[in-house]
Amino acid sequence: MGLTGETLLVTLMVVAAVTLPANACLPADQAALMDIKAALKEPYLGIFNTWTGSNCCQGWHGVSCDPTTQRVADIVLRGESEDPIYEKAGRSGYMTGSLSSSLCKLDKLTTLIVADWKDISGEIPACVTSLPDLRILELIGNKISGQIPENIGQLSKLTVLNLADNKICGSIPASIVNLGKLKHLELSNNQLTGEIPSDIGKLGMMSRALLNKNKFTGSIPNSITQLRRLADLDLSMNQITGSLPAQLGSMPVLSTLNLDSNQISSSIPTNLLSSSGLNILNLSRNSLEGELPDVFCSKTYFTHLDLSYNNLRGSVPKSLSSAKYIGHLDLSHNHLCGPIPNGSPFDHLEASSFSNNDCLCGSPLRTC
């Protein structure tokens, strides 16, 4: 009786399992790793010198396998690390070359980190979006160019996407909002353009979004205020226009908000300054208008509050004196007028915190 296709496949898998040494990785996985090695050049630390022998699950620097299946699960190659290999060499890592598309043959990969090697170039292989179990994709600190793969939203298990400090261009793919488990999104210091997706609020698990130092245009999407877990938002040093969403100050765990060096032209929402959870707020170097809301209270706790280089008018809010803590405060280069209130936090601030306004007076400036 002839073997069916299914029976033949099972038979071959059993034969492979019997013939493979214990704790050995699959030959197909090892072949893919050798392609990855061939596409990269690391001249100083000798990391890839460990990628030899028949068992890539043991002793290959940065490679880990699932102990049950012996499939390659993690590739973690960091150019900056406390690993003894770096201490012995007395230097951080440096690598050239590009990412081989053979990494997509590692179809049980959960972690891909190739970070801080400074000179890895080329594009992100589009096929990376076919890795069904990928949870962490971190390629920070290289010279990777091209665009973010259009189908990035297919990575349904992805929790970390870090492509910062590269030369990636184009816009954020619309499919990114399908990453329902994404917690950390870091795209800073690239050459990204276009608008932030209007439905970014669908990323309900996201706690950190760093999109600074790009060329994003358009306004801040209102849906961003639906991110109830978002603690850190950085959109600074872009070309963002429009107004500040009214509900930014009502986000329950937002503690750091950096929007400086854009072209935002609205007034400052009252709840943004009265928020008891916001600790770092930088709105400097925009075109913000209107008066400073006089809404500070005993729950106000800012380690850093920078509203400098705007078009703010009116007086310095007296309620700032009732704040629990104000560390760094910068109101310079606006159109504020009138006396600077007495007491904390004003008694420990430098004159530069209030300089280049229309007619502010009082300590630490000239006497009123």
Short mmCIF file of C-alpha atoms in Angstrom, two decimals:
data_model
loop_
_atom_site.label_atom_id
_atom_site.label_comp_id
_atom_site.label_asym_id
_atom_site.label_seq_id
_atom_site.Cartn_x
_atom_site.Cartn_y
_atom_site.Cartn_z
CA MET A 1 0.00 0.00 0.00
CA GLY A 2 1.43 3.43 -0.95
CA LEU A 3 1.98 6.19 1.60
CA THR A 4 -0.37 9.17 1.55
CA GLY A 5 1.14 12.65 1.50
CA GLU A 6 0.23 13.23 5.15
CA THR A 7 1.65 9.86 6.26
CA LEU A 8 4.85 10.52 4.33
CA LEU A 9 5.29 13.94 6.01
CA VAL A 10 4.83 12.42 9.48
CA THR A 11 7.29 9.66 8.64
CA LEU A 12 9.90 12.16 7.48
CA MET A 13 9.48 14.24 10.66
CA VAL A 14 9.95 11.14 12.82
CA VAL A 15 13.05 10.14 10.87
CA ALA A 16 14.45 13.68 11.23
CA ALA A 17 13.81 13.65 14.98
CA VAL A 18 15.53 10.28 15.35
CA THR A 19 18.57 11.21 13.24
CA LEU A 20 19.13 14.65 14.82
CA PRO A 21 21.44 14.72 17.86
CA ALA A 22 19.80 15.65 21.15
CA ASN A 23 19.46 19.42 21.62
CA ALA A 24 20.51 20.12 18.02
CA CYS A 25 18.81 22.79 15.94
CA LEU A 26 17.16 21.95 12.64
CA PRO A 27 19.48 22.05 9.61
CA ALA A 28 17.10 24.51 7.92
CA ASP A 29 17.38 26.91 10.86
CA GLN A 30 21.14 26.57 10.87
CA ALA A 31 21.31 27.27 7.15
CA ALA A 32 19.24 30.43 7.62
CA LEU A 33 21.58 31.61 10.37
CA MET A 34 24.58 31.03 8.13
CA ASP A 35 22.94 33.25 5.47
CA ILE A 36 22.40 35.95 8.12
CA LYS A 37 26.06 35.65 9.14
CA ALA A 38 27.24 35.90 5.52
CA ALA A 39 25.32 39.18 5.01
CA LEU A 40 26.90 40.87 8.05
CA LYS A 41 30.50 41.80 8.81
CA GLU A 42 31.63 42.25 12.43
CA PRO A 43 35.40 42.89 12.46
CA TYR A 44 36.31 43.57 16.09
CA LEU A 45 34.55 41.35 18.63
CA GLY A 46 34.52 38.02 16.83
CA ILE A 47 30.87 37.39 17.61
CA PHE A 48 30.27 35.33 14.49
CA ASN A 49 33.32 33.18 15.25
CA THR A 50 31.01 31.43 17.71
CA TRP A 51 28.57 30.59 14.92
CA THR A 52 30.29 27.33 14.01
CA GLY A 53 29.63 23.67 14.57
CA SER A 54 26.53 21.60 14.00
CA ASN A 55 24.40 22.82 16.94
CA CYS A 56 23.25 26.43 16.64
CA CYS A 57 21.25 26.00 19.86
CA GLN A 58 24.38 25.86 21.94
CA GLY A 59 27.22 28.36 22.16
CA TRP A 60 26.18 30.57 19.24
CA HIS A 61 26.38 34.15 20.52
CA GLY A 62 22.94 35.78 20.62
CA VAL A 63 21.03 32.70 19.45
CA SER A 64 18.51 30.87 21.64
CA CYS A 65 16.28 27.92 20.83
CA ASP A 66 13.01 26.66 22.22
CA PRO A 67 14.04 23.83 24.60
CA THR A 68 11.12 21.67 23.51
CA THR A 69 11.20 22.01 19.74
CA GLN A 70 14.86 23.02 19.28
CA ARG A 71 13.71 25.66 16.81
CA VAL A 72 15.52 29.02 16.82
CA ALA A 73 13.34 31.35 18.93
CA ASP A 74 15.51 34.40 19.67
CA ILE A 75 18.27 36.35 17.96
CA VAL A 76 19.63 39.03 20.29
CA LEU A 77 22.65 40.89 18.92
CA ARG A 78 23.36 44.17 20.69
CA GLY A 79 26.25 46.42 19.78
CA GLU A 80 26.17 48.00 23.23
CA SER A 81 26.04 45.58 26.11
CA GLU A 82 27.60 44.64 29.44
CA ASP A 83 28.54 41.23 28.06
CA PRO A 84 32.16 40.29 28.95
CA ILE A 85 33.03 40.10 25.24
CA TYR A 86 32.65 43.90 25.03
CA GLU A 87 34.60 44.55 28.22
CA LYS A 88 37.43 42.36 26.98
CA ALA A 89 37.56 44.21 23.66
CA GLY A 90 37.30 47.60 25.37
CA ARG A 91 34.89 48.92 22.79
CA SER A 92 31.26 48.88 21.68
CA GLY A 93 30.12 46.96 18.65
CA TYR A 94 30.44 47.87 14.99
CA MET A 95 28.93 45.97 12.11
CA THR A 96 28.33 46.51 8.40
CA GLY A 97 26.26 44.65 5.86
CA SER A 98 22.50 44.14 5.75
CA LEU A 99 19.72 41.94 7.08
CA SER A 100 19.33 38.78 5.01
CA SER A 101 15.82 37.79 3.96
CA SER A 102 16.75 34.29 5.13
CA LEU A 103 15.82 35.41 8.65
CA CYS A 104 12.21 34.96 7.49
CA LYS A 105 12.87 31.21 7.20
CA LEU A 106 13.14 31.14 10.99
CA ASP A 107 9.38 30.81 11.27
CA LYS A 108 9.37 30.19 15.02
CA LEU A 109 11.29 33.38 15.80
CA THR A 110 9.82 35.36 18.71
CA THR A 111 12.59 37.96 19.23
CA LEU A 112 14.72 39.72 16.63
CA ILE A 113 17.11 42.29 18.09
CA VAL A 114 19.96 43.63 15.95
CA ALA A 115 20.64 46.89 17.72
CA ASP A 116 23.27 49.61 17.98
CA TRP A 117 25.75 48.34 15.40
CA LYS A 118 26.01 51.78 13.81
CA ASP A 119 26.57 50.82 10.17
CA ILE A 120 24.16 48.05 9.18
CA SER A 121 22.36 49.33 6.10
CA GLY A 122 19.87 48.10 3.52
CA GLU A 123 16.16 47.68 4.07
CA ILE A 124 14.03 45.70 6.49
CA PRO A 125 13.13 42.48 4.64
CA ALA A 126 9.44 42.75 3.77
CA CYS A 127 8.98 39.06 4.57
CA VAL A 128 9.57 39.78 8.27
CA THR A 129 5.82 40.38 8.46
CA SER A 130 5.29 36.66 7.79
CA LEU A 131 6.85 35.59 11.11
CA PRO A 132 3.71 34.55 13.03
CA ASP A 133 5.22 34.39 16.53
CA LEU A 134 7.37 37.55 16.46
CA ARG A 135 6.93 39.56 19.64
CA ILE A 136 9.95 41.88 19.65
CA LEU A 137 11.44 43.62 16.60
CA GLU A 138 14.26 45.94 17.61
CA LEU A 139 16.65 47.38 15.01
CA ILE A 140 17.60 50.65 16.75
CA GLY A 141 20.90 52.40 16.11
CA ASN A 142 21.87 51.35 12.59
CA LYS A 143 21.68 52.91 9.11
CA ILE A 144 18.69 50.95 7.87
CA SER A 145 16.85 52.72 5.06
CA GLY A 146 13.75 52.10 2.99
CA GLN A 147 10.27 51.98 4.45
CA ILE A 148 8.51 50.20 7.25
CA PRO A 149 7.03 47.02 5.70
CA GLU A 150 3.51 47.78 4.50
CA ASN A 151 2.03 44.66 6.11
CA ILE A 152 3.59 45.25 9.55
CA GLY A 153 0.08 44.93 10.99
CA GLN A 154 0.14 41.18 10.30
CA LEU A 155 2.46 40.65 13.28
CA SER A 156 -0.44 40.03 15.64
CA LYS A 157 1.77 39.08 18.60
CA LEU A 158 4.18 42.03 18.35
CA THR A 159 4.63 43.92 21.63
CA VAL A 160 7.78 45.98 20.85
CA LEU A 161 8.60 47.76 17.58
CA ASN A 162 11.81 49.79 17.89
CA LEU A 163 13.28 51.18 14.67
CA ALA A 164 14.73 54.37 16.15
CA ASP A 165 17.98 56.01 15.05
CA ASN A 166 18.05 54.80 11.46
CA LYS A 167 17.36 56.33 8.03
CA ILE A 168 13.89 54.93 7.48
CA CYS A 169 11.66 57.03 5.22
CA GLY A 170 8.10 57.02 3.94
CA SER A 171 4.99 57.10 6.08
CA ILE A 172 3.72 54.96 8.91
CA PRO A 173 1.84 52.05 7.29
CA ALA A 174 -1.91 52.18 7.85
CA SER A 175 -1.84 48.56 8.98
CA ILE A 176 0.15 49.43 12.09
CA VAL A 177 -3.09 50.08 13.99
CA ASN A 178 -3.82 46.34 13.76
CA LEU A 179 -1.01 45.57 16.21
CA GLY A 180 -3.40 45.00 19.07
CA LYS A 181 -0.71 43.82 21.51
CA LEU A 182 1.83 46.58 20.79
CA LYS A 183 3.14 48.22 23.97
CA HIS A 184 6.24 50.10 22.85
CA LEU A 185 6.50 52.00 19.55
CA GLU A 186 9.80 53.77 18.95
CA LEU A 187 10.41 55.36 15.55
CA SER A 188 12.39 58.43 16.64
CA ASN A 189 15.28 59.97 14.70
CA ASN A 190 14.41 58.75 11.23
CA GLN A 191 13.19 60.46 8.05
CA LEU A 192 9.52 59.50 8.31
CA THR A 193 6.95 61.75 6.67
CA GLY A 194 3.19 62.01 6.30
CA GLU A 195 0.63 62.14 9.08
CA ILE A 196 0.27 60.09 12.21
CA PRO A 197 -2.53 57.55 11.53
CA SER A 198 -5.88 59.08 12.51
CA ASP A 199 -6.97 55.81 14.13
CA ILE A 200 -3.84 55.33 16.23
CA GLY A 201 -6.21 55.13 19.20
CA LYS A 202 -6.83 51.49 18.23
CA LEU A 203 -3.46 50.57 19.78
CA GLY A 204 -5.09 50.13 23.16
CA MET A 205 -2.17 48.34 24.85
CA MET A 206 0.45 50.96 23.98
CA SER A 207 2.28 52.53 26.91
CA ARG A 208 5.11 54.28 25.07
CA ALA A 209 5.10 56.10 21.72
CA LEU A 210 8.30 57.90 20.69
CA LEU A 211 7.99 59.45 17.23
CA ASN A 212 10.25 62.48 17.70
CA LYS A 213 12.90 63.77 15.28
CA ASN A 214 11.10 62.96 12.06
CA LYS A 215 9.20 65.01 9.47
CA PHE A 216 5.63 64.21 10.43
CA THR A 217 3.02 66.74 9.34
CA GLY A 218 -0.68 67.24 10.01
CA SER A 219 -2.27 67.53 13.42
CA ILE A 220 -2.19 65.31 16.51
CA PRO A 221 -5.03 62.78 16.03
CA ASN A 222 -7.82 63.15 18.58
CA SER A 223 -7.93 59.35 18.88
CA ILE A 224 -4.55 59.41 20.61
CA THR A 225 -6.38 60.46 23.78
CA GLN A 226 -8.11 57.06 23.77
CA LEU A 227 -4.82 55.34 24.66
CA ARG A 228 -5.64 54.76 28.31
CA ARG A 229 -2.33 52.97 29.03
CA LEU A 230 -0.08 55.56 27.37
CA ALA A 231 2.48 56.94 29.84
CA ASP A 232 5.12 58.43 27.52
CA LEU A 233 4.37 60.38 24.33
CA ASP A 234 7.07 62.17 22.35
CA LEU A 235 6.18 63.91 19.08
CA SER A 236 8.82 66.63 19.39
CA MET A 237 10.96 67.98 16.54
CA ASN A 238 8.49 67.32 13.73
CA GLN A 239 6.35 69.61 11.58
CA ILE A 240 3.05 69.02 13.37
CA THR A 241 0.43 71.74 13.07
CA GLY A 242 -3.09 72.32 14.31
CA SER A 243 -4.27 72.39 17.90
CA LEU A 244 -3.67 70.40 21.06
CA PRO A 245 -6.41 67.78 21.56
CA ALA A 246 -8.65 68.95 24.38
CA GLN A 247 -8.51 65.63 26.24
CA LEU A 248 -4.72 65.23 26.37
CA GLY A 249 -4.72 66.23 30.02
CA SER A 250 -7.37 63.64 30.86
CA MET A 251 -5.31 60.61 29.85
CA PRO A 252 -5.14 58.57 33.07
CA VAL A 253 -1.47 57.48 33.18
CA LEU A 254 0.25 60.00 30.88
CA SER A 255 3.30 61.24 32.77
CA THR A 256 5.63 62.52 30.02
CA LEU A 257 4.48 64.66 27.08
CA ASN A 258 7.04 66.17 24.71
CA LEU A 259 5.60 68.21 21.83
CA ASP A 260 8.34 70.83 21.51
CA SER A 261 9.73 72.14 18.22
CA ASN A 262 6.60 71.82 16.10
CA GLN A 263 4.13 74.33 14.63
CA ILE A 264 1.19 73.84 17.01
CA SER A 265 -0.84 77.03 17.22
CA SER A 266 -3.70 76.58 19.68
CA SER A 267 -4.17 77.67 23.26
CA ILE A 268 -3.13 75.32 26.07
CA PRO A 269 -6.02 73.13 27.30
CA THR A 270 -6.79 73.80 30.95
CA ASN A 271 -6.67 70.11 31.93
CA LEU A 272 -3.13 69.78 30.58
CA LEU A 273 -1.77 72.06 33.31
CA SER A 274 -4.15 70.89 36.04
CA SER A 275 -3.34 67.20 35.50
CA SER A 276 -2.01 65.59 38.67
CA GLY A 277 -0.30 62.74 36.78
CA LEU A 278 1.70 64.70 34.24
CA ASN A 279 5.28 65.21 35.47
CA ILE A 280 7.16 66.27 32.34
CA LEU A 281 5.53 68.70 29.89
CA ASN A 282 7.47 70.36 27.08
CA LEU A 283 5.48 72.54 24.69
CA SER A 284 8.33 74.90 23.85
CA ARG A 285 9.14 76.25 20.38
CA ASN A 286 5.63 76.19 18.96
CA SER A 287 3.14 78.96 18.20
CA LEU A 288 0.88 78.52 21.22
CA GLU A 289 -1.38 81.46 21.96
CA GLY A 290 -3.68 82.79 24.64
CA GLU A 291 -3.14 83.08 28.37
CA LEU A 292 -1.69 80.57 30.80
CA PRO A 293 -4.59 78.90 32.64
CA ASP A 294 -4.50 79.72 36.35
CA VAL A 295 -5.29 76.14 37.41
CA PHE A 296 -2.29 74.90 39.38
CA CYS A 297 -3.02 73.32 42.77
CA SER A 298 -1.55 71.31 45.64
CA LYS A 299 -1.55 68.16 43.48
CA THR A 300 0.53 69.78 40.72
CA TYR A 301 3.91 68.04 40.45
CA PHE A 302 6.08 68.98 37.48
CA THR A 303 9.74 67.99 37.40
CA HIS A 304 9.97 69.77 34.04
CA LEU A 305 7.59 72.38 32.63
CA ASP A 306 8.78 74.20 29.51
CA LEU A 307 6.48 76.63 27.68
CA SER A 308 9.22 78.85 26.25
CA TYR A 309 9.39 80.28 22.72
CA ASN A 310 5.64 80.64 22.14
CA ASN A 311 3.17 83.52 21.84
CA LEU A 312 1.63 83.27 25.31
CA ARG A 313 0.21 86.47 26.80
CA GLY A 314 -1.18 87.66 30.10
CA SER A 315 0.37 87.18 33.53
CA VAL A 316 2.22 84.39 35.30
CA PRO A 317 -0.47 82.34 37.13
CA LYS A 318 -0.49 83.04 40.87
CA SER A 319 -1.66 79.46 41.51
CA LEU A 320 1.82 78.22 40.58
CA SER A 321 2.75 79.15 44.14
CA SER A 322 0.39 76.48 45.46
CA ALA A 323 1.94 73.66 43.40
CA LYS A 324 3.33 70.72 45.34
CA TYR A 325 6.52 70.81 43.28
CA ILE A 326 7.87 72.62 40.23
CA GLY A 327 11.41 71.63 39.33
CA HIS A 328 12.49 73.18 36.06
CA LEU A 329 10.21 75.97 34.78
CA ASP A 330 10.80 77.94 31.59
CA LEU A 331 8.39 80.69 30.50
CA SER A 332 10.96 82.71 28.55
CA HIS A 333 10.49 84.15 25.05
CA ASN A 334 6.76 84.80 25.26
CA HIS A 335 4.65 87.95 25.69
CA LEU A 336 3.92 87.66 29.41
CA CYS A 337 3.52 90.75 31.54
CA GLY A 338 3.07 91.81 35.14
CA PRO A 339 4.71 90.79 38.42
CA ILE A 340 6.28 87.39 39.07
CA PRO A 341 4.55 85.87 42.14
CA ASN A 342 6.52 85.48 45.36
CA GLY A 343 7.45 82.25 47.09
CA SER A 344 8.06 78.74 45.79
CA PRO A 345 8.84 77.77 43.07
CA PHE A 346 9.84 81.27 41.97
CA ASP A 347 12.43 81.77 44.71
CA HIS A 348 14.74 79.09 43.28
CA LEU A 349 14.42 79.91 39.59
CA GLU A 350 16.94 81.77 37.48
CA ALA A 351 16.17 84.96 35.58
CA SER A 352 16.52 83.00 32.34
CA SER A 353 13.25 81.21 33.18
CA PHE A 354 11.39 84.49 32.54
CA SER A 355 13.65 86.40 30.14
CA ASN A 356 12.54 87.91 26.82
CA ASN A 357 8.94 88.60 27.74
CA ASP A 358 7.10 91.88 27.21
CA CYS A 359 6.99 93.36 30.69
CA LEU A 360 7.57 90.81 33.45
CA CYS A 361 9.07 92.17 36.65
CA GLY A 362 9.95 91.12 40.17
CA SER A 363 12.48 88.64 41.54
CA PRO A 364 14.58 87.29 39.88
CA LEU A 365 14.08 90.05 37.27
CA ARG A 366 14.04 93.83 37.75
CA THR A 367 11.95 95.34 40.52
CA CYS A 368 8.37 96.17 39.56
#
